[in-house]
XYZ file of C-alpha atoms in Angstrom:
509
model
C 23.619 -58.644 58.427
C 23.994 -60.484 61.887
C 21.210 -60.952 63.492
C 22.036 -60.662 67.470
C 23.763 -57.093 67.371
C 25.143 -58.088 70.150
C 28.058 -58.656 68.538
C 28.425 -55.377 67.384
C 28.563 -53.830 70.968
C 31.171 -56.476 71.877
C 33.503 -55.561 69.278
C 33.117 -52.303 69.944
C 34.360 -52.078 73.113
C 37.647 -53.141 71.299
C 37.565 -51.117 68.235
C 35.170 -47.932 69.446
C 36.273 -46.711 65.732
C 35.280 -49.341 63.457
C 33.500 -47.606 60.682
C 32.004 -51.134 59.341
C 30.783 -51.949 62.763
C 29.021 -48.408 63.209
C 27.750 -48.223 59.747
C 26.313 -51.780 60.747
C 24.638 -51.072 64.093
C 22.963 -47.538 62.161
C 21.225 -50.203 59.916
C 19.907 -52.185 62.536
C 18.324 -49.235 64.133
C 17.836 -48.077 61.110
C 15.150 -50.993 60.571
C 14.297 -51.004 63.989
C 12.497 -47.353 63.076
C 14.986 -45.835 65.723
C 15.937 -43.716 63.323
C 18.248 -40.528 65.855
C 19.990 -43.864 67.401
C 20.700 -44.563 63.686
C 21.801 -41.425 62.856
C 23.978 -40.990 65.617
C 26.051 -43.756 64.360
C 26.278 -42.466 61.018
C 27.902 -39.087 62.730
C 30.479 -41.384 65.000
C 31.314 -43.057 61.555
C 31.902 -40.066 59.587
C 33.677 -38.995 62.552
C 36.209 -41.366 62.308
C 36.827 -40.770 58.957
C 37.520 -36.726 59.746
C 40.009 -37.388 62.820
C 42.334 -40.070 60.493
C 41.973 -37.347 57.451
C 45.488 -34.863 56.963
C 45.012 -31.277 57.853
C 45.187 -30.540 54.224
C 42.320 -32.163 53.224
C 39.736 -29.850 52.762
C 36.044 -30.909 52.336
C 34.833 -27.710 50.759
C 37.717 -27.542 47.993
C 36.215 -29.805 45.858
C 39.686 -30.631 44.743
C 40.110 -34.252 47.041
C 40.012 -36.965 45.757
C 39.281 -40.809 47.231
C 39.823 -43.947 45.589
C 36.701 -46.337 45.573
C 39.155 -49.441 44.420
C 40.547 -49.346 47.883
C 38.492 -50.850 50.450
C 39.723 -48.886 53.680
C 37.728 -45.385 51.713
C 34.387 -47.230 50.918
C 32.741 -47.134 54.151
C 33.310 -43.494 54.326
C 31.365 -43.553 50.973
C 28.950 -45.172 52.183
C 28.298 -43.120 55.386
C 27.647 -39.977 53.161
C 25.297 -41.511 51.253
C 23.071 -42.946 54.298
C 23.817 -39.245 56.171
C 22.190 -37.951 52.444
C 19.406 -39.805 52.618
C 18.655 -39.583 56.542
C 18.879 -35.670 55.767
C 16.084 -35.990 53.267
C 14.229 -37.924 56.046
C 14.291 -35.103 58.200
C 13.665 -32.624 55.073
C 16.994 -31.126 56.028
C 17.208 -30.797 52.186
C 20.003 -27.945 52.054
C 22.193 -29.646 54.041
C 21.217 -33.453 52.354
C 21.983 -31.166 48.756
C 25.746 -30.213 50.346
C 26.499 -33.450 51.828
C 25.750 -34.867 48.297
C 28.029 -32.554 46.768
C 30.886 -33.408 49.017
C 29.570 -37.441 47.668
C 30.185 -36.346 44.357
C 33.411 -34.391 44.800
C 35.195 -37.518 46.230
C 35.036 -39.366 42.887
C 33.298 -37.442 40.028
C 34.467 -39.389 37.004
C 32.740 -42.615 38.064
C 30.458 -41.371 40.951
C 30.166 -45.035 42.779
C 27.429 -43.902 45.160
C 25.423 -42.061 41.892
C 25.341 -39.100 43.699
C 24.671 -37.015 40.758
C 20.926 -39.093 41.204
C 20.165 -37.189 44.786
C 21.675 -34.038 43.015
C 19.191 -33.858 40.640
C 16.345 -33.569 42.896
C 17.999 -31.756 45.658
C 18.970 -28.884 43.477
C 15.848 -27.936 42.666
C 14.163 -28.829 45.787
C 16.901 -26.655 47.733
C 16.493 -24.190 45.200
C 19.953 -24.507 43.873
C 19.147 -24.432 40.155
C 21.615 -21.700 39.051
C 24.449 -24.505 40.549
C 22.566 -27.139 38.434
C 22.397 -24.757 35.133
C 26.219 -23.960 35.776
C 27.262 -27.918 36.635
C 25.361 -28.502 32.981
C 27.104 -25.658 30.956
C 30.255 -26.731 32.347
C 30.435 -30.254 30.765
C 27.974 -29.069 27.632
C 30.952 -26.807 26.957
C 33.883 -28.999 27.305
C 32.486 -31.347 25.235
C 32.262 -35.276 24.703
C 36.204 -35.389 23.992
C 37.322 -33.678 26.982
C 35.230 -36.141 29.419
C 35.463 -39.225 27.354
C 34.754 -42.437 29.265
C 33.661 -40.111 32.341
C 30.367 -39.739 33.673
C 28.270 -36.596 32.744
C 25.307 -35.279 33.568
C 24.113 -34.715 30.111
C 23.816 -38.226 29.738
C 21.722 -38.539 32.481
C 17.799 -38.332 31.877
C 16.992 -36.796 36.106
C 19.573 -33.846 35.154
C 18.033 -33.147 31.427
C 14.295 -32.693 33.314
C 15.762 -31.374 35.729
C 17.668 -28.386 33.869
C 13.934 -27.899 31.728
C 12.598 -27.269 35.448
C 15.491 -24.989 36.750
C 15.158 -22.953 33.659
C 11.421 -22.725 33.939
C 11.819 -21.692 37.523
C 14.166 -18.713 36.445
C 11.914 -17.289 34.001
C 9.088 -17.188 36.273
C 11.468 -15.513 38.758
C 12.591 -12.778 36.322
C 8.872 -12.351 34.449
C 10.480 -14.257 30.923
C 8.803 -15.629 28.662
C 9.534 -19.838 28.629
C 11.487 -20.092 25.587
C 14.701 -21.271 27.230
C 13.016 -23.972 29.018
C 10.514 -25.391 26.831
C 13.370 -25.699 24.329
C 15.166 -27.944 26.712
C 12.097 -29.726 27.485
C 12.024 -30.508 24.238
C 15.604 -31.933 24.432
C 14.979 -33.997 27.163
C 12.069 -35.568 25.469
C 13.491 -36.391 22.182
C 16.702 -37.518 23.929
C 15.135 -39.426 27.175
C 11.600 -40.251 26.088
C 11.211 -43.069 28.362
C 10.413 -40.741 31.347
C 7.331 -39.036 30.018
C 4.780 -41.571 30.774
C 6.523 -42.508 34.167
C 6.028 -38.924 35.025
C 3.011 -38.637 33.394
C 0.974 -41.499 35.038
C 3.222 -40.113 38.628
C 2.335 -36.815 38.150
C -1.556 -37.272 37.232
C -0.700 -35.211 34.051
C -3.145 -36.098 30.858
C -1.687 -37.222 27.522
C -3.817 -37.761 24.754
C -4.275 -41.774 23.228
C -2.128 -40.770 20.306
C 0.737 -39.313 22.429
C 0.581 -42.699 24.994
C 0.603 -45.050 22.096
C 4.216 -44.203 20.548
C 6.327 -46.898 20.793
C 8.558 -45.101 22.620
C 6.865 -44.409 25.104
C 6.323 -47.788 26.102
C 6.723 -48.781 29.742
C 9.163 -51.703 31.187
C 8.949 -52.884 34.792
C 11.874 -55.205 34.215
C 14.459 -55.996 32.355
C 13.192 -58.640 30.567
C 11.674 -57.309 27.242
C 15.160 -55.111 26.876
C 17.913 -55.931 24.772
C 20.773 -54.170 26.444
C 22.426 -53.515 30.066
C 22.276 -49.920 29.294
C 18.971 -49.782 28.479
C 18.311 -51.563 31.604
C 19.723 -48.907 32.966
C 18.555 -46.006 31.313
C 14.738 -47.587 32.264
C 15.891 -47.982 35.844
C 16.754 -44.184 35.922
C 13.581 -43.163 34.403
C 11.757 -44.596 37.086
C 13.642 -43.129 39.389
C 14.082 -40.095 38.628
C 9.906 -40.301 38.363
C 9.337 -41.553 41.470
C 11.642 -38.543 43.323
C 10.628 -35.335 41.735
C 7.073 -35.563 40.034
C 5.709 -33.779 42.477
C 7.548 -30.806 40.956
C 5.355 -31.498 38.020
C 2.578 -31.394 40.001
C 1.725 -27.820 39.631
C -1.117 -26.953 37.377
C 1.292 -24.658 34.769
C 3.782 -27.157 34.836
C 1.495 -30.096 34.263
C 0.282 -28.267 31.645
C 3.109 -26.682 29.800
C 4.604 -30.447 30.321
C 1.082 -31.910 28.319
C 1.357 -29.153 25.834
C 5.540 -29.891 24.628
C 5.120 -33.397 24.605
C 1.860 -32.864 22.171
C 4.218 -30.923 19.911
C 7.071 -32.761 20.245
C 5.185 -36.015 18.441
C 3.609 -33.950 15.808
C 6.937 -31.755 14.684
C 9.006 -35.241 15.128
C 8.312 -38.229 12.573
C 11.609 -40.124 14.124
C 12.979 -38.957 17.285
C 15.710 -41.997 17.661
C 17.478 -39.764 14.823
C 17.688 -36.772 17.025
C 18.943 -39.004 20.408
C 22.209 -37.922 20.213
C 22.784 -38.213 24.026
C 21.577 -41.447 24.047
C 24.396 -42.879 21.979
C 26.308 -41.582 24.409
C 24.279 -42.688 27.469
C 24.589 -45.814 25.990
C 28.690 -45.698 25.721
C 29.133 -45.289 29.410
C 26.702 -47.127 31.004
C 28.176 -50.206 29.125
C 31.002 -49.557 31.301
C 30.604 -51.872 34.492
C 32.502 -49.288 36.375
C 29.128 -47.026 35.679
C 26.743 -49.692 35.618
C 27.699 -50.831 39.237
C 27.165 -46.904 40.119
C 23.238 -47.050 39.684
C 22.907 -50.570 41.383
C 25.082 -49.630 44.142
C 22.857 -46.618 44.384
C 19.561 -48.406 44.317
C 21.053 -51.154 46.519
C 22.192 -48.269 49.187
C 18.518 -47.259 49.004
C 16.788 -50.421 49.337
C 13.793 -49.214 51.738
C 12.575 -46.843 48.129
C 14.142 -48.794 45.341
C 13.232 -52.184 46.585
C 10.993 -51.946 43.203
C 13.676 -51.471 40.350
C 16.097 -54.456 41.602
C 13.917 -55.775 38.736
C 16.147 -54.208 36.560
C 19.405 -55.019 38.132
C 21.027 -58.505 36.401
C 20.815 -61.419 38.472
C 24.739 -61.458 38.123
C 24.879 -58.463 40.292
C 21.936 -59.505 42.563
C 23.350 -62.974 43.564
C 26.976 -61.643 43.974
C 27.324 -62.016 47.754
C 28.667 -58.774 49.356
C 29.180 -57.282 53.139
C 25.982 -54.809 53.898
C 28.800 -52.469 55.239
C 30.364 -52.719 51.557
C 27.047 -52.964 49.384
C 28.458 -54.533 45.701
C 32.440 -54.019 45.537
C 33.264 -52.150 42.196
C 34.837 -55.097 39.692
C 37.860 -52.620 39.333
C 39.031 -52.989 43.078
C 42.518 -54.518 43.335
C 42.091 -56.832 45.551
C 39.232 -57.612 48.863
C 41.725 -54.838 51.366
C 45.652 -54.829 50.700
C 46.359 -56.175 54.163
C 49.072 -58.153 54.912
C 46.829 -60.857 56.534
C 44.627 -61.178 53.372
C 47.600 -61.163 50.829
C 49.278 -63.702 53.113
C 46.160 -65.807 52.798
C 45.506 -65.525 48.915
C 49.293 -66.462 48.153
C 49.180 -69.538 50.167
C 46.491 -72.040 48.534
C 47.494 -74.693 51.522
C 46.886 -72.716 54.270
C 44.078 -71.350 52.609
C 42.258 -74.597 52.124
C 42.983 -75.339 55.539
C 41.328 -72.483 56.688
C 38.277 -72.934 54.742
C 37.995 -77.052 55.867
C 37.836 -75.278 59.576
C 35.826 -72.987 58.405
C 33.486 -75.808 57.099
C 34.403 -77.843 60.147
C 33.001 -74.993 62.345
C 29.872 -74.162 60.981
C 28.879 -71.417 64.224
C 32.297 -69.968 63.798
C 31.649 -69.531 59.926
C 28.418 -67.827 60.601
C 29.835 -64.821 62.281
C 31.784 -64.234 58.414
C 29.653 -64.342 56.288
C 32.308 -62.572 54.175
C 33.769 -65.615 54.480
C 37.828 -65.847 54.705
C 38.478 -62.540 53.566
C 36.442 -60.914 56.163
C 37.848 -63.091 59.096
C 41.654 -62.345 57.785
C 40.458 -58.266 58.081
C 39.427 -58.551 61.432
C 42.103 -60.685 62.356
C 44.564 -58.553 61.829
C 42.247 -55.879 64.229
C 41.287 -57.600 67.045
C 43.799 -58.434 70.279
C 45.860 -61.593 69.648
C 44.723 -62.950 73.013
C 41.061 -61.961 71.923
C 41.260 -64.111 68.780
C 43.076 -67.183 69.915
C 40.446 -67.383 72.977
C 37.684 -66.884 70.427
C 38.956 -69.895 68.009
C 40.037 -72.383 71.061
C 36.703 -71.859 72.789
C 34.774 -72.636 69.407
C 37.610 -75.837 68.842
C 35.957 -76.890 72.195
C 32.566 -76.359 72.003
C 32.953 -78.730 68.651
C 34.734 -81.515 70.551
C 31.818 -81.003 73.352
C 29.464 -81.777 71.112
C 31.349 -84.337 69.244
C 31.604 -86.119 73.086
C 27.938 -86.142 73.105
C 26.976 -82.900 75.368
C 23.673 -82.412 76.037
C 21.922 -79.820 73.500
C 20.861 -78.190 76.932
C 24.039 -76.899 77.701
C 23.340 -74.694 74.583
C 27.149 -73.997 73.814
C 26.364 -71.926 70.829
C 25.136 -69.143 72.814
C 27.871 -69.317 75.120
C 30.698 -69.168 72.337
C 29.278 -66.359 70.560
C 31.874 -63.774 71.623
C 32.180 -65.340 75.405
C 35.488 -64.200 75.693
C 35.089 -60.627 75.278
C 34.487 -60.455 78.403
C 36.722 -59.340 81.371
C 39.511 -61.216 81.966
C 38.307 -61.902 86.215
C 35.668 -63.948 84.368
C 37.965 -66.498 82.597
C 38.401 -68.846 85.536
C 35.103 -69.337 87.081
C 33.734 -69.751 83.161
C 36.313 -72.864 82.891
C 35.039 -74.364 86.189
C 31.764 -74.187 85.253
C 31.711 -75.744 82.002
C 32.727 -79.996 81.621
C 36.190 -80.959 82.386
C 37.928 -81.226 79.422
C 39.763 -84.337 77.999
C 43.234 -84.382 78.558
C 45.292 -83.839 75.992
C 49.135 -84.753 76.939
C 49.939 -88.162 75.212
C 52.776 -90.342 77.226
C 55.721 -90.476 75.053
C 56.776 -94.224 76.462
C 53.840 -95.864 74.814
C 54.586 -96.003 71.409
C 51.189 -97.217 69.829
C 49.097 -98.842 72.254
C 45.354 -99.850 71.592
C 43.260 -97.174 68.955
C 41.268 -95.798 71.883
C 44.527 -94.504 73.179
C 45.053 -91.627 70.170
C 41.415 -89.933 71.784
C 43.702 -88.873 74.602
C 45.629 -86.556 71.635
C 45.103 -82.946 71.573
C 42.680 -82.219 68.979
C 44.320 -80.954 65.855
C 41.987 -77.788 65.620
C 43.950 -76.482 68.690
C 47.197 -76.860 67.205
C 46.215 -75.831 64.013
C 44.912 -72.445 65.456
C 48.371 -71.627 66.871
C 50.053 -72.289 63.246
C 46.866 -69.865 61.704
C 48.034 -67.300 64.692
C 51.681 -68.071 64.024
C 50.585 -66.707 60.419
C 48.867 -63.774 61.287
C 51.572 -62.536 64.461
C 54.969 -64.123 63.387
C 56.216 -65.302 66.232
C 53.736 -64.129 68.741
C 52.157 -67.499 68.930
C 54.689 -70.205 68.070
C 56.115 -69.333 71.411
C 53.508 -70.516 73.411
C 53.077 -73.361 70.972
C 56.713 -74.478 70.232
C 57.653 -76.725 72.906
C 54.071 -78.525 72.803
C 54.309 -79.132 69.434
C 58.266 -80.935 69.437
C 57.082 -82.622 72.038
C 53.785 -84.217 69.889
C 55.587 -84.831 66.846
C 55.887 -88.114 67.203
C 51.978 -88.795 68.113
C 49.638 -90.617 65.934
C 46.960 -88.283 63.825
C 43.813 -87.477 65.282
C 40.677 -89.455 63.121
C 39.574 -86.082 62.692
C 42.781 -85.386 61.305
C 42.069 -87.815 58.854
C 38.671 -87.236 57.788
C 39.346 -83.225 57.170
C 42.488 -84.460 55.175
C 44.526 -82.474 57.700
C 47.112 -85.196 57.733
C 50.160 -83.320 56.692
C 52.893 -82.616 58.742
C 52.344 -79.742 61.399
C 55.872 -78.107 60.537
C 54.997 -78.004 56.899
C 52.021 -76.436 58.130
């Protein structure tokens, strides 16, 4: 994440829509404790979203579908998810519960924001557990076959404690005796046991010294001591789902009637890895990266609680370096945005390395994306072609100002970061202001006088930033650039040419 957000606001006033830009400036505010500012900009991203959506697209349906692989739906992804979790901030929890369904409904087979972890808690904290008892019978019924290599929630430890609670809750509602639930209590124990002392010790619930010493209920706080990525995983969820809802196991009866099946569970169970039936299958999908990258990009998404459990996340994932307004890229996307300004810069290695040596040439320009090429190329192809080539000249001349030996003073950072987004009346009296710049127009009669002589060249960063807008605008920019450039062809490299290796000929360029 920048850190002058200044740059936000400047873009913009170009691109008032930019969902990555609004989804960026609700974090910063978001950290700055201004949370309504943050949420504001949240709404004006998910607004976006709704005005480019077709009329038949219908958000209460359930029956639309957006694919994660493509980078142009993920921020709207990612703006339900930080709308879900402002919600619960509030305690808005009905409406946090339906904004989470509409986070499932976009994607339910591989769920990349792990909505079906907000779900749930939300359903029984909304007091939606009838939808939670029918979303369970529903894949129960249709079996492992029919969902194969989908996610479901009976592989999921929250939503087997969960259904045990929303069961419990119905036959205190309708005077029952707790048959139903203890016998899926039961289930979830034998099948998740790794929750109970999480929600135990969370929960202030007492378990006997024969009941904490099973081996498995053993506690990890990394992944260290575990063998598997799923297991990682399924450890990861426990404490999780522990931290979010034992305070519905806070009640006296439940505490109790939770005490009281454990206790029975150990003494009518010699082995109960030979009854885990769902944890084969827990075990099957989460070794899927697909579903693996679901619960990281879930914790990631809610750093500020699960700062904790990136413990269990592999250093693989943690290192990878992502965009905050695209927290971890799933590993099945197609490519970083099918744009014709990215795929025109991953087919061409040349241009690309030249791109990256002015990238590494340029190390204030290089700071502004941190995405690196990718993420320049995307907003390339967004921003004004006047915009952009006054962006890159004016940071090609702040380098030869300092290569000329301008006083730090002058600070020509500050003054390059985004100067010319302002108005256009501003241009002239900013040129005047600033040091005369070295001319640039070689005479063509003096073919090769003394070496001091080829410091009165253009530098080649100028010219090569009309070939990189020639690439992005056709020919936009080798217009203005043509007759300059037959007129130079003839003049002796630049030594900083030489030492970037940018020696080549410009019209191979």
């Amino acid at each position: 994440m920048s850190g002058d957000p200044e740059g936000f606001w400047q873009l913009l006033r170009y691109l008032p829509y930019h969902a990555d830009t609004l989804l960026q400036l609700s974090e910063v505010y978001f950290h700055r404790e201004e949370h309504s500012t943050a949420a504001d900009f949240i709404d004006r991203a998910l607004f976006t979203y709704e005005r480019a959506f077709l009329g038949a697209f219908n958000f209460t349906s359930g029956q639309n579908r957006l694919d994660f692989d493509r980078v142009e739906n993920r921020p709207f992804f990612l703006a339900i998810h930080r709308q879900i979790t402002d919600l619960q901030r509030r305690g808005c929890v009905r409406t946090a519960f339906e904004f989470a369904r509409l986070l499932y409904a976009l994607d339910p087979w591989t769920d990349p924001h792990g909505a079906l972890l907000h779900l749930d808690f939300l359903a029984i904290k909304a007091g939606m557990g009838h939808w939670l008892l029918k979303v369970w019978d529903l894949f129960a019924r249709q079996g492992e076959k029919v969902y194969a290599g989908r996610l479901q929630v009976t592989a999921l430890p929250g939503w087997a404690y969960a259904r045990s609670l929303a069961l419990h809750a119905n036959e205190e509602a309708n005077g029952e005796v707790h048959d139903a639930s203890t016998k899926a209590l039961r289930e979830a124990i034998l099948e998740f046991p790794s929750v109970v002392p999480l929600l135990a010790d969370k929960a202030d619930i007492t378990l006997s010294p024969d009941v904490r010493g099973q081996k498995m209920f053993r506690i990890y706080v990394d992944s260290s001591s575990v063998s598997t990525e799923a297991e990682s995983i399924l450890h990861l969820l426990s404490h999780l789902y522990a931290q979010r809802s034992f305070s519905f196991w806070k009640a006296p009866a439940r505490s109790s009637w939770f005490a009281q099946t454990v206790t029975s569970v150990i003494s009518s169970v010699k082995s109960p890895s030979d009854h885990n039936a769902s944890h084969a299958l827990f075990t099957a999908l989460f070794s899927k990266p697909a579903l693996a990258y679901s619960v990281y990009r879930h914790a990631i998404v809610n750093e500020s609680s699960c700062r904790r459990l990136f413990s269990f996340i592999p250093r693989s994932v943690t290192n990878t370096k992502h965009l905050a307004c695209d927290p971890l890229p799933p590993p099945t996307r197609g490519s970083q945005g099918e744009r014709k300004d990215v795929g025109t810069l991953a087919s061409d290695p040349v241009f690309r390395g030249q791109l990256q040596a002015f990238f590494e040439a340029h190390p204030h320009f290089a700071q502004r994306f941190p995405g690196g090429i990718l993420q320049f190329a995307q907003i390339a192809g967004q921003l004004p072609e006047d915009v952009l080539e006054d962006m890159m000249i004016a940071e090609a001349g702040i380098a030869e100002q300092e290569g000329r030996g301008v006083m730090p003073g002058q600070m020509p950072g500050q003054e390059m970061l985004f100067a010319d987004f302002t108005d256009d009346e501003g241009e002239g009296d900013a040129v005047e202001d600033g040091p005369a710049l070295p001319p640039i127009v070689v005479d063509e009669n003096e073919d090769g006088e003394a070496e001091e002589e080829e410091e009165e060249v253009a530098p080649l960063p100028l010219r090569f930033l009309r070939t990189i807008l020639n690439r992005f605008w056709g020919g936009a920019a080798a217009a203005t650039g043509e007759t300059s450039e037959d007129d130079d062809d003839d003049a002796p490299p630049h030594p900083r040419a030489t030492q970037m290796g940018w020696t080549k000929n410009r019209k191979d360029v």
